[in-house]
Each structure stands twice: as C-alpha cells, then as structure tokens.
Amino acid sequence: MARAAAGVAKKATLPASGASGLVAASARALKLVRLGLRGDADLVLHLPLRYEDETSVTPIDHAIGGDVVQVEGVVQDCEVQYRPRRQLVVQLADGSGELTLRFLNFYGSQIKQMAVGTRLRVRGELRSGFFGREMVHPKCHVVEEGAPLPDRLTPVYPAGEGLSQTLLRSLITRALKSYPLDDTLPDALRSRYRLMPFGAAVLALHFPQPDVNEAALAERSHPAWIRMKFDELLAQQLSLKRAQQARRERNAPPLRAGGPLVQHFLEQLPFALTGAQQRVWREISADLLARYPMQRLLQGDVGSGKTVVAALAALQAIDNGYQAALMAPTEILADQHFRKLSVWIEALGVPVVWLSGSMKRKARNESQARVESGQARLIIGTHALIQDAVVFENLGLSIVDEQHRFGVAQRLALRAKSDNAGQNQVPHQLMMSATPIPRTLAMTYYADLEVSTIDELPPGRTPVVTRLIDAGRRDEVIARVHAAVLEGRQVYWVCPLIEESEVLQLQTAVDTHAVLSAALPDLMVGLIHGRLPTAEKAEVMDAFTLGAVQVLVSTTVIEVGVDVPNASLMVIEHAERFGLSQLHQLRGRVGRGSAASACILLYQTPLSPTARQRLRTMRETTDGFEIARRDLELRGPGEFLGQRQSGMALLRFADLSSDAWLVDQARDAAVEMLRDHPQLADQHLQRWMGGREEFLKA
C-alpha cells in the first residue's frame, strides 16, 4: 500500500517544494488511495458521476426559479452578516438584474475573492429568498470580462474529502496522456457486439463532444457507457471463470454414489422426494464423484426441502469413509438442523455430534475428541466448527447453510480443516441459501459456482395469505391471535428490536411480550431473542415446538430454520422496517402444516415509497424467486451477496436490473477469450482488476 501511495503521490503532486510540499503530496496521495486511485489505470477508469452544462450564461432576469443555471455578474456588495446566523452575503448584478449569493460556511479567502468590483461566473439552483432571488452555496469562480465559455459538458467525478474537481480533472487528463488506451478486445468480438473502441469510449466520457446526446450520457445508455459496462462485466466473468479453473486443478476425494447409507436413508424417509429434489440431488451426487472439489450452491425457497438434499450429500461422503460437517450462522438454526438430522441419520447407526461456542468446556472437549478420532461422522454446529481446537480426522464434505451470512475467510477456514491424511486434498463444499438468487446475479457474482435450484415445494404445503394492517388496529390483531390459539394453533409475533431505541422508537420484543401477556392472560406467551442465554433459548423453543407455549414473541432469530408445523399465524411488527428477503424468510415459518395460514404485516404510517413497494410485493406474491427479483431492483446485489464480496466494491457502472442483456454477452465473451485470446484476457484483467481479484478464488 505504501508503494502504491507513493506512486500516486508522484503523479498527483502539483508543483511544490520543501518539506511542506512533500507532506502535502503524501496527504493527497492517501486521500486518492482511499478513493481507489492508485495509478494511471485507476484514474482513467474514474468515470464521471454526472455532467454540468457550463457552455452558456443566462441573464439574471431570464433565469427561472428552481432551475440550475449559470449567470455572470459583478459583485456590488460583500459582507459577513450575523443575523439570523453568521453567513457571507454577496450581491451580484449583470445589468439585467440582481442576485443574492449566500454562504453559510465560508473561509476568509472567499471574502477577499468576492471583493466589490470582481466579476464572478456562478452556477447553482435559483430560488426565491426573503430578500428576493438567491443562490445558496453556488459554484463560483473569478473570470475576466469576455472570458470564453467551455464548448462541451463539464464532468463531475466521485470525490473524497479534500479532493477538488479541479485536482481530479488535472490528474485524469495527465493520466490519459500517458496511459495506453489499447483495446483488450479482439476486433472480431468487438465488431460482433457493436462496441466502441476502448480509447474512443473513455475519451467520450471524460471529454464529451459539444453535440453529444446529453440524455444518453445521463442515463448511461450512450455507446461509450455500454462499452465501459461490458468491459467491467467481462473482467468479472474472466476473473470468476479463472478462479473456477484454478479450483479444478486442486484435489478432492472422489466420493462414489449409491452406497448403503444413502439407499437406507431414502427407504426410511416417510415421504417421497419431489422432482426438483431428485434433480438437484443427481447434480450434487455427480459432482461428488469428481477428483476436484465440488463448489455448488443449493438454493431454494423457504420450505422447499434443502435439508433432505444436504443429508443425502453428507451420507454419500460418510458412505465413502469420510466425515461431513454442516455449519450454520446461528445456534437456533444449527440446533434445528441437529435435531432433524439426528433423528434421520442416527437411525442408520451414524454418530452425529453437536458443536457450539456456548457448550460447557467438558462437553465441548468430548465432542472435539470424537471429531478428531473419527468416531463422529456428521458434525453440526456454528462458527465453533472452524476454531483451531477442532480437528477433523478426514473431512470429505463441508456444508454451509445460509452461506451469504459467512465471509470468504470463514468458508475457507472450514474447507481447510482437513488435508485428508496428508493427501493434499480439500473437501467438497456445498453452500445453501433460502434466499433465491436472481438469474443475473447468479451469472455475475456466482459465475464461479455451479448452481442447483429447488423450484418446487413439497405437496401439502398450504399457501400463506398475507394481510397489511395499520398498527393502530393492533387490538384487532391481538383478538385474532387469541382466536387462532383457541382453534388449536400457535402464533409467532416478531419485533425488530430487543429494547427501546430513542432513534427509531419501535415496538420492542420485551415490551410486546409484556403487552401480550397482559392482554392474553389465559395463554402461555414466550419470549426469545439473541441476547438470551443459549439454555434459555433452547428451553423456550422446546416449549413452543411441543405446544406448551402458544404465542412466541421473537426477534428475527427465528428467521430461518425453525419448523413448527402447528404454527399457522405470523404477526410482524413494524414490517416497514424489514427488507423483502427478511419478510419472506419470516413468513416462511408458517404454512408448514396442513392448516390455513396467514401472515399479518403491521405497519406504521407514514410509509416511504420503498417501504410501500416492499409491503405491496409481499401481499401480491409468495414466490421467492419473484420476490428476489424485485428485491434486487429495490436494494441492489448487496442484500444477496452478504460478505462474499468482502474486500471489493460491487459493480461500479453496470446495473444488473437494466443491463442484464450485457451479462449474457460478457459471459460468452469470457469463455471465448480464455480459450482463444488468453494474453488479451490477462491484459483486460490487469486493466480492470489490477491484480485485486484474489478474493474471488474462495
């Protein structure tokens, strides 16, 4: 980093001398590095956020209020006023009218710059103030009378603190003169997709021509923007596909299919696998046969039956003499997996072990000893599985549930837990997600993975009816809760916070538990949240599972994994505060039995446009894939990726909701370039990634 900063300092420094000049250069370089600008390539690809039209001057009396305009005039008066607050007030006139400029934050140098008689060119939003027409904090610079106007749009770049637009423009102009703008795409490929040459596209964005289509620039639909988006997506595809190739050069234990444990397990299941479950199981089973590590994402809507498929994968590893491990992000979810899988798998004579950080030392040491000796064949737990003290005898398969909640380093730590008796092998890895990944996201950020999708729910699942109810009708909802319990059903009541927040002022789980306990004295109301000791959480969940607790007040700790078929009503407090994915996960806790189920979304007005759209989506559909698609439009890819992309920004220029058509082209181009033009692929990756793609190889 120090070397990179020094390199930028050399390029970025404006003329200076002496120790103070060196200090200034170093400080500026660090600010540039924080912005991701380490060298000429970064500066060339530091593209404008927007453009300002400084090509014309509007007479003051012709300017329309509410518009952003540029005017030019002579300062008539400049003074610091102290009422109603300290501010610099400048009167500007151009012969057609007068304009007041107000600066609430200013430096002494600005007072001198705007002395009476100075000619200023000013750009800002014109509005009506107490003393007439005014601009607040406009962009100003001193000009001579008759000074020429720019003949093209002025770019405005992303900037950090202490980095002016003038400095950035200067550095970018200098970089463009020294950085080679050679094309990294083969001519035939560029022609096929009708893409601008790279150099022409870059120059068109930094220095737009006078006759440029301003709307196309602003909407990023101009051919120059299309080329930049394509190149960015292509770099991502190249990097991920290379990471995939690198993984296939590593060794993993080949796990043959059709062993006795898998057969007995299928025979003892009290239900038949759905067609979708059978399909994804065949895909996973075939992957496990390979001598390179499987890296597959198993996705499916809530309740689609991913756990059964994970159990089959674990048994295929155990059938071949290897251990399998399943890691979940929360103790509640890990415990649910342990309870369900123990019943299924221990019936086959396979020892299953539980590991969590909350276990008492003696119990944890005993479990770790069983894991290290190989007595334990299936190990289920939380982050405790990746602690240094946990040593596997021969781990053949690692399963990571809700994978987006784990970082790259954590998933690597689990995969690195065994070298399989010195054979330099790594285990196969299966990642699971109950948040369906939209196709365009899977093709970009998950292009290095194989993806299996369970797109069918087991028979007998009842659709969940969703109702939106104003929080002012809470008493009616409580009455409905009481009626549901009297009919023999159980209820979840979910709150977003554990204790009162002065900022958000949301109903809390603790307060709601007290209110419901008082309002429903004939019912048993339980409370569970993340801060409860593990033993208490387990006790409450056991009571709810067994029916002793009829209403469970909870935070989002029950978001995934909890399976109580008798629970048929879900109430979500302050639903407007939750994301779409989280609302869908919570709703998935009901409708798991044969009884008609409902989800009530209690909301507090006024609603923001985004919150209104989220709640409307929840009412309109229960399809997790459609919800995921809308969530991607509303929130961008970060919601789905979690910590996967830690260490690198998401796409800067391409928008997956509007540029999906480019993803297909970039994917096909990446395959072709890696096969036929590997040297150009190297150059393209160097330009766009700068060697920073290592994090993708997890």
PDB file of N, CA and C in Angstrom, residues 253-259 262-263 266 277-292 294 296 309-310 312-317 319-320 397 428 430 452:
ATOM      1  N   PRO A 253     -11.384 -35.736  -2.542  1.00  0.00           N
ATOM      2  CA  PRO A 253     -11.649 -37.181  -2.556  1.00  0.00           C
ATOM      3  C   PRO A 253     -12.840 -37.517  -3.456  1.00  0.00           C
ATOM      4  N   PRO A 254     -12.679 -38.420  -4.424  1.00  0.00           N
ATOM      5  CA  PRO A 254     -13.833 -38.839  -5.235  1.00  0.00           C
ATOM      6  C   PRO A 254     -14.776 -39.694  -4.388  1.00  0.00           C
ATOM      7  N   LEU A 255     -16.025 -39.299  -4.292  1.00  0.00           N
ATOM      8  CA  LEU A 255     -16.996 -39.979  -3.425  1.00  0.00           C
ATOM      9  C   LEU A 255     -18.002 -40.717  -4.307  1.00  0.00           C
ATOM     10  N   ARG A 256     -17.882 -42.047  -4.344  1.00  0.00           N
ATOM     11  CA  ARG A 256     -18.760 -42.828  -5.219  1.00  0.00           C
ATOM     12  C   ARG A 256     -20.200 -42.748  -4.727  1.00  0.00           C
ATOM     13  N   ALA A 257     -21.113 -42.898  -5.662  1.00  0.00           N
ATOM     14  CA  ALA A 257     -22.537 -42.797  -5.358  1.00  0.00           C
ATOM     15  C   ALA A 257     -23.137 -44.177  -5.083  1.00  0.00           C
ATOM     16  N   GLY A 258     -24.375 -44.181  -4.562  1.00  0.00           N
ATOM     17  CA  GLY A 258     -25.139 -45.424  -4.413  1.00  0.00           C
ATOM     18  C   GLY A 258     -24.746 -46.290  -3.244  1.00  0.00           C
ATOM     19  N   GLY A 259     -24.138 -45.716  -2.201  1.00  0.00           N
ATOM     20  CA  GLY A 259     -23.748 -46.507  -1.039  1.00  0.00           C
ATOM     21  C   GLY A 259     -24.947 -46.933  -0.204  1.00  0.00           C
ATOM     22  N   VAL A 262     -27.004 -44.141   1.883  1.00  0.00           N
ATOM     23  CA  VAL A 262     -27.909 -43.335   1.058  1.00  0.00           C
ATOM     24  C   VAL A 262     -29.157 -44.135   0.719  1.00  0.00           C
ATOM     25  N   GLN A 263     -28.975 -45.409   0.354  1.00  0.00           N
ATOM     26  CA  GLN A 263     -30.127 -46.234  -0.013  1.00  0.00           C
ATOM     27  C   GLN A 263     -31.064 -46.431   1.168  1.00  0.00           C
ATOM     28  N   LEU A 266     -33.048 -43.204   1.961  1.00  0.00           N
ATOM     29  CA  LEU A 266     -34.172 -42.963   1.057  1.00  0.00           C
ATOM     30  C   LEU A 266     -35.336 -43.903   1.346  1.00  0.00           C
ATOM     31  N   GLN A 277     -36.166 -31.970  -6.034  1.00  0.00           N
ATOM     32  CA  GLN A 277     -35.174 -32.509  -5.100  1.00  0.00           C
ATOM     33  C   GLN A 277     -34.369 -33.630  -5.747  1.00  0.00           C
ATOM     34  N   GLN A 278     -35.035 -34.496  -6.480  1.00  0.00           N
ATOM     35  CA  GLN A 278     -34.330 -35.585  -7.154  1.00  0.00           C
ATOM     36  C   GLN A 278     -33.341 -35.036  -8.183  1.00  0.00           C
ATOM     37  N   ARG A 279     -33.747 -34.003  -8.912  1.00  0.00           N
ATOM     38  CA  ARG A 279     -32.857 -33.428  -9.931  1.00  0.00           C
ATOM     39  C   ARG A 279     -31.606 -32.828  -9.311  1.00  0.00           C
ATOM     40  N   VAL A 280     -31.769 -32.011  -8.264  1.00  0.00           N
ATOM     41  CA  VAL A 280     -30.589 -31.372  -7.677  1.00  0.00           C
ATOM     42  C   VAL A 280     -29.723 -32.405  -6.957  1.00  0.00           C
ATOM     43  N   TRP A 281     -30.341 -33.449  -6.417  1.00  0.00           N
ATOM     44  CA  TRP A 281     -29.534 -34.484  -5.769  1.00  0.00           C
ATOM     45  C   TRP A 281     -28.661 -35.202  -6.799  1.00  0.00           C
ATOM     46  N   ARG A 282     -29.197 -35.476  -7.978  1.00  0.00           N
ATOM     47  CA  ARG A 282     -28.386 -36.109  -9.034  1.00  0.00           C
ATOM     48  C   ARG A 282     -27.215 -35.192  -9.414  1.00  0.00           C
ATOM     49  N   GLU A 283     -27.452 -33.883  -9.504  1.00  0.00           N
ATOM     50  CA  GLU A 283     -26.385 -32.940  -9.852  1.00  0.00           C
ATOM     51  C   GLU A 283     -25.282 -32.950  -8.793  1.00  0.00           C
ATOM     52  N   ILE A 284     -25.682 -32.924  -7.522  1.00  0.00           N
ATOM     53  CA  ILE A 284     -24.704 -32.889  -6.428  1.00  0.00           C
ATOM     54  C   ILE A 284     -23.951 -34.213  -6.342  1.00  0.00           C
ATOM     55  N   SER A 285     -24.677 -35.305  -6.446  1.00  0.00           N
ATOM     56  CA  SER A 285     -24.048 -36.627  -6.350  1.00  0.00           C
ATOM     57  C   SER A 285     -23.001 -36.815  -7.443  1.00  0.00           C
ATOM     58  N   ALA A 286     -23.305 -36.326  -8.651  1.00  0.00           N
ATOM     59  CA  ALA A 286     -22.337 -36.430  -9.747  1.00  0.00           C
ATOM     60  C   ALA A 286     -21.104 -35.582  -9.469  1.00  0.00           C
ATOM     61  N   ASP A 287     -21.298 -34.401  -8.905  1.00  0.00           N
ATOM     62  CA  ASP A 287     -20.158 -33.541  -8.561  1.00  0.00           C
ATOM     63  C   ASP A 287     -19.238 -34.206  -7.547  1.00  0.00           C
ATOM     64  N   LEU A 288     -19.827 -34.910  -6.588  1.00  0.00           N
ATOM     65  CA  LEU A 288     -19.031 -35.526  -5.521  1.00  0.00           C
ATOM     66  C   LEU A 288     -18.137 -36.648  -6.050  1.00  0.00           C
ATOM     67  N   LEU A 289     -18.434 -37.145  -7.238  1.00  0.00           N
ATOM     68  CA  LEU A 289     -17.614 -38.202  -7.838  1.00  0.00           C
ATOM     69  C   LEU A 289     -16.297 -37.664  -8.395  1.00  0.00           C
ATOM     70  N   ALA A 290     -16.237 -36.350  -8.616  1.00  0.00           N
ATOM     71  CA  ALA A 290     -15.069 -35.764  -9.270  1.00  0.00           C
ATOM     72  C   ALA A 290     -13.858 -35.756  -8.350  1.00  0.00           C
ATOM     73  N   ARG A 291     -12.654 -35.695  -8.970  1.00  0.00           N
ATOM     74  CA  ARG A 291     -11.412 -35.645  -8.198  1.00  0.00           C
ATOM     75  C   ARG A 291     -10.989 -34.212  -7.885  1.00  0.00           C
ATOM     76  N   TYR A 292     -11.791 -33.234  -8.292  1.00  0.00           N
ATOM     77  CA  TYR A 292     -11.556 -31.846  -7.894  1.00  0.00           C
ATOM     78  C   TYR A 292     -12.734 -31.411  -7.014  1.00  0.00           C
ATOM     79  N   MET A 294     -15.962 -30.086  -5.392  1.00  0.00           N
ATOM     80  CA  MET A 294     -17.258 -29.518  -5.755  1.00  0.00           C
ATOM     81  C   MET A 294     -17.386 -28.151  -5.088  1.00  0.00           C
ATOM     82  N   ARG A 296     -20.652 -25.989  -5.081  1.00  0.00           N
ATOM     83  CA  ARG A 296     -22.019 -25.859  -5.598  1.00  0.00           C
ATOM     84  C   ARG A 296     -22.893 -25.099  -4.610  1.00  0.00           C
ATOM     85  N   VAL A 309     -31.743 -32.850   0.977  1.00  0.00           N
ATOM     86  CA  VAL A 309     -30.695 -32.988  -0.042  1.00  0.00           C
ATOM     87  C   VAL A 309     -29.320 -32.896   0.614  1.00  0.00           C
ATOM     88  N   ALA A 310     -29.171 -31.979   1.587  1.00  0.00           N
ATOM     89  CA  ALA A 310     -27.898 -31.865   2.301  1.00  0.00           C
ATOM     90  C   ALA A 310     -27.587 -33.161   3.048  1.00  0.00           C
ATOM     91  N   LEU A 312     -28.478 -36.187   2.174  1.00  0.00           N
ATOM     92  CA  LEU A 312     -28.039 -37.168   1.182  1.00  0.00           C
ATOM     93  C   LEU A 312     -26.579 -36.951   0.811  1.00  0.00           C
ATOM     94  N   ALA A 313     -26.192 -35.691   0.640  1.00  0.00           N
ATOM     95  CA  ALA A 313     -24.798 -35.393   0.301  1.00  0.00           C
ATOM     96  C   ALA A 313     -23.868 -35.822   1.423  1.00  0.00           C
ATOM     97  N   ALA A 314     -24.268 -35.533   2.670  1.00  0.00           N
ATOM     98  CA  ALA A 314     -23.447 -35.932   3.814  1.00  0.00           C
ATOM     99  C   ALA A 314     -23.300 -37.450   3.870  1.00  0.00           C
ATOM    100  N   LEU A 315     -24.378 -38.173   3.607  1.00  0.00           N
ATOM    101  CA  LEU A 315     -24.325 -39.635   3.667  1.00  0.00           C
ATOM    102  C   LEU A 315     -23.472 -40.216   2.552  1.00  0.00           C
ATOM    103  N   GLN A 316     -23.425 -39.557   1.399  1.00  0.00           N
ATOM    104  CA  GLN A 316     -22.550 -40.054   0.331  1.00  0.00           C
ATOM    105  C   GLN A 316     -21.089 -39.942   0.763  1.00  0.00           C
ATOM    106  N   ALA A 317     -20.749 -38.853   1.461  1.00  0.00           N
ATOM    107  CA  ALA A 317     -19.385 -38.718   1.973  1.00  0.00           C
ATOM    108  C   ALA A 317     -19.100 -39.775   3.039  1.00  0.00           C
ATOM    109  N   ASP A 319     -20.610 -42.662   3.456  1.00  0.00           N
ATOM    110  CA  ASP A 319     -20.558 -43.979   2.806  1.00  0.00           C
ATOM    111  C   ASP A 319     -19.157 -44.300   2.293  1.00  0.00           C
ATOM    112  N   ASN A 320     -18.396 -43.253   1.941  1.00  0.00           N
ATOM    113  CA  ASN A 320     -17.055 -43.439   1.390  1.00  0.00           C
ATOM    114  C   ASN A 320     -15.960 -43.347   2.449  1.00  0.00           C
ATOM    115  N   LEU A 397     -16.633 -33.494   3.115  1.00  0.00           N
ATOM    116  CA  LEU A 397     -17.663 -32.578   2.626  1.00  0.00           C
ATOM    117  C   LEU A 397     -17.976 -31.544   3.692  1.00  0.00           C
ATOM    118  N   HIS A 428     -15.009 -31.360  -0.534  1.00  0.00           N
ATOM    119  CA  HIS A 428     -16.035 -30.773  -1.376  1.00  0.00           C
ATOM    120  C   HIS A 428     -16.830 -29.769  -0.528  1.00  0.00           C
ATOM    121  N   LEU A 430     -20.616 -27.672  -0.249  1.00  0.00           N
ATOM    122  CA  LEU A 430     -21.986 -27.394  -0.663  1.00  0.00           C
ATOM    123  C   LEU A 430     -22.482 -26.207   0.148  1.00  0.00           C
ATOM    124  N   SER A 452     -27.548 -25.178  -8.160  1.00  0.00           N
ATOM    125  CA  SER A 452     -28.696 -26.083  -8.233  1.00  0.00           C
ATOM    126  C   SER A 452     -29.887 -25.387  -7.584  1.00  0.00           C
TER     127      SER A 452
END
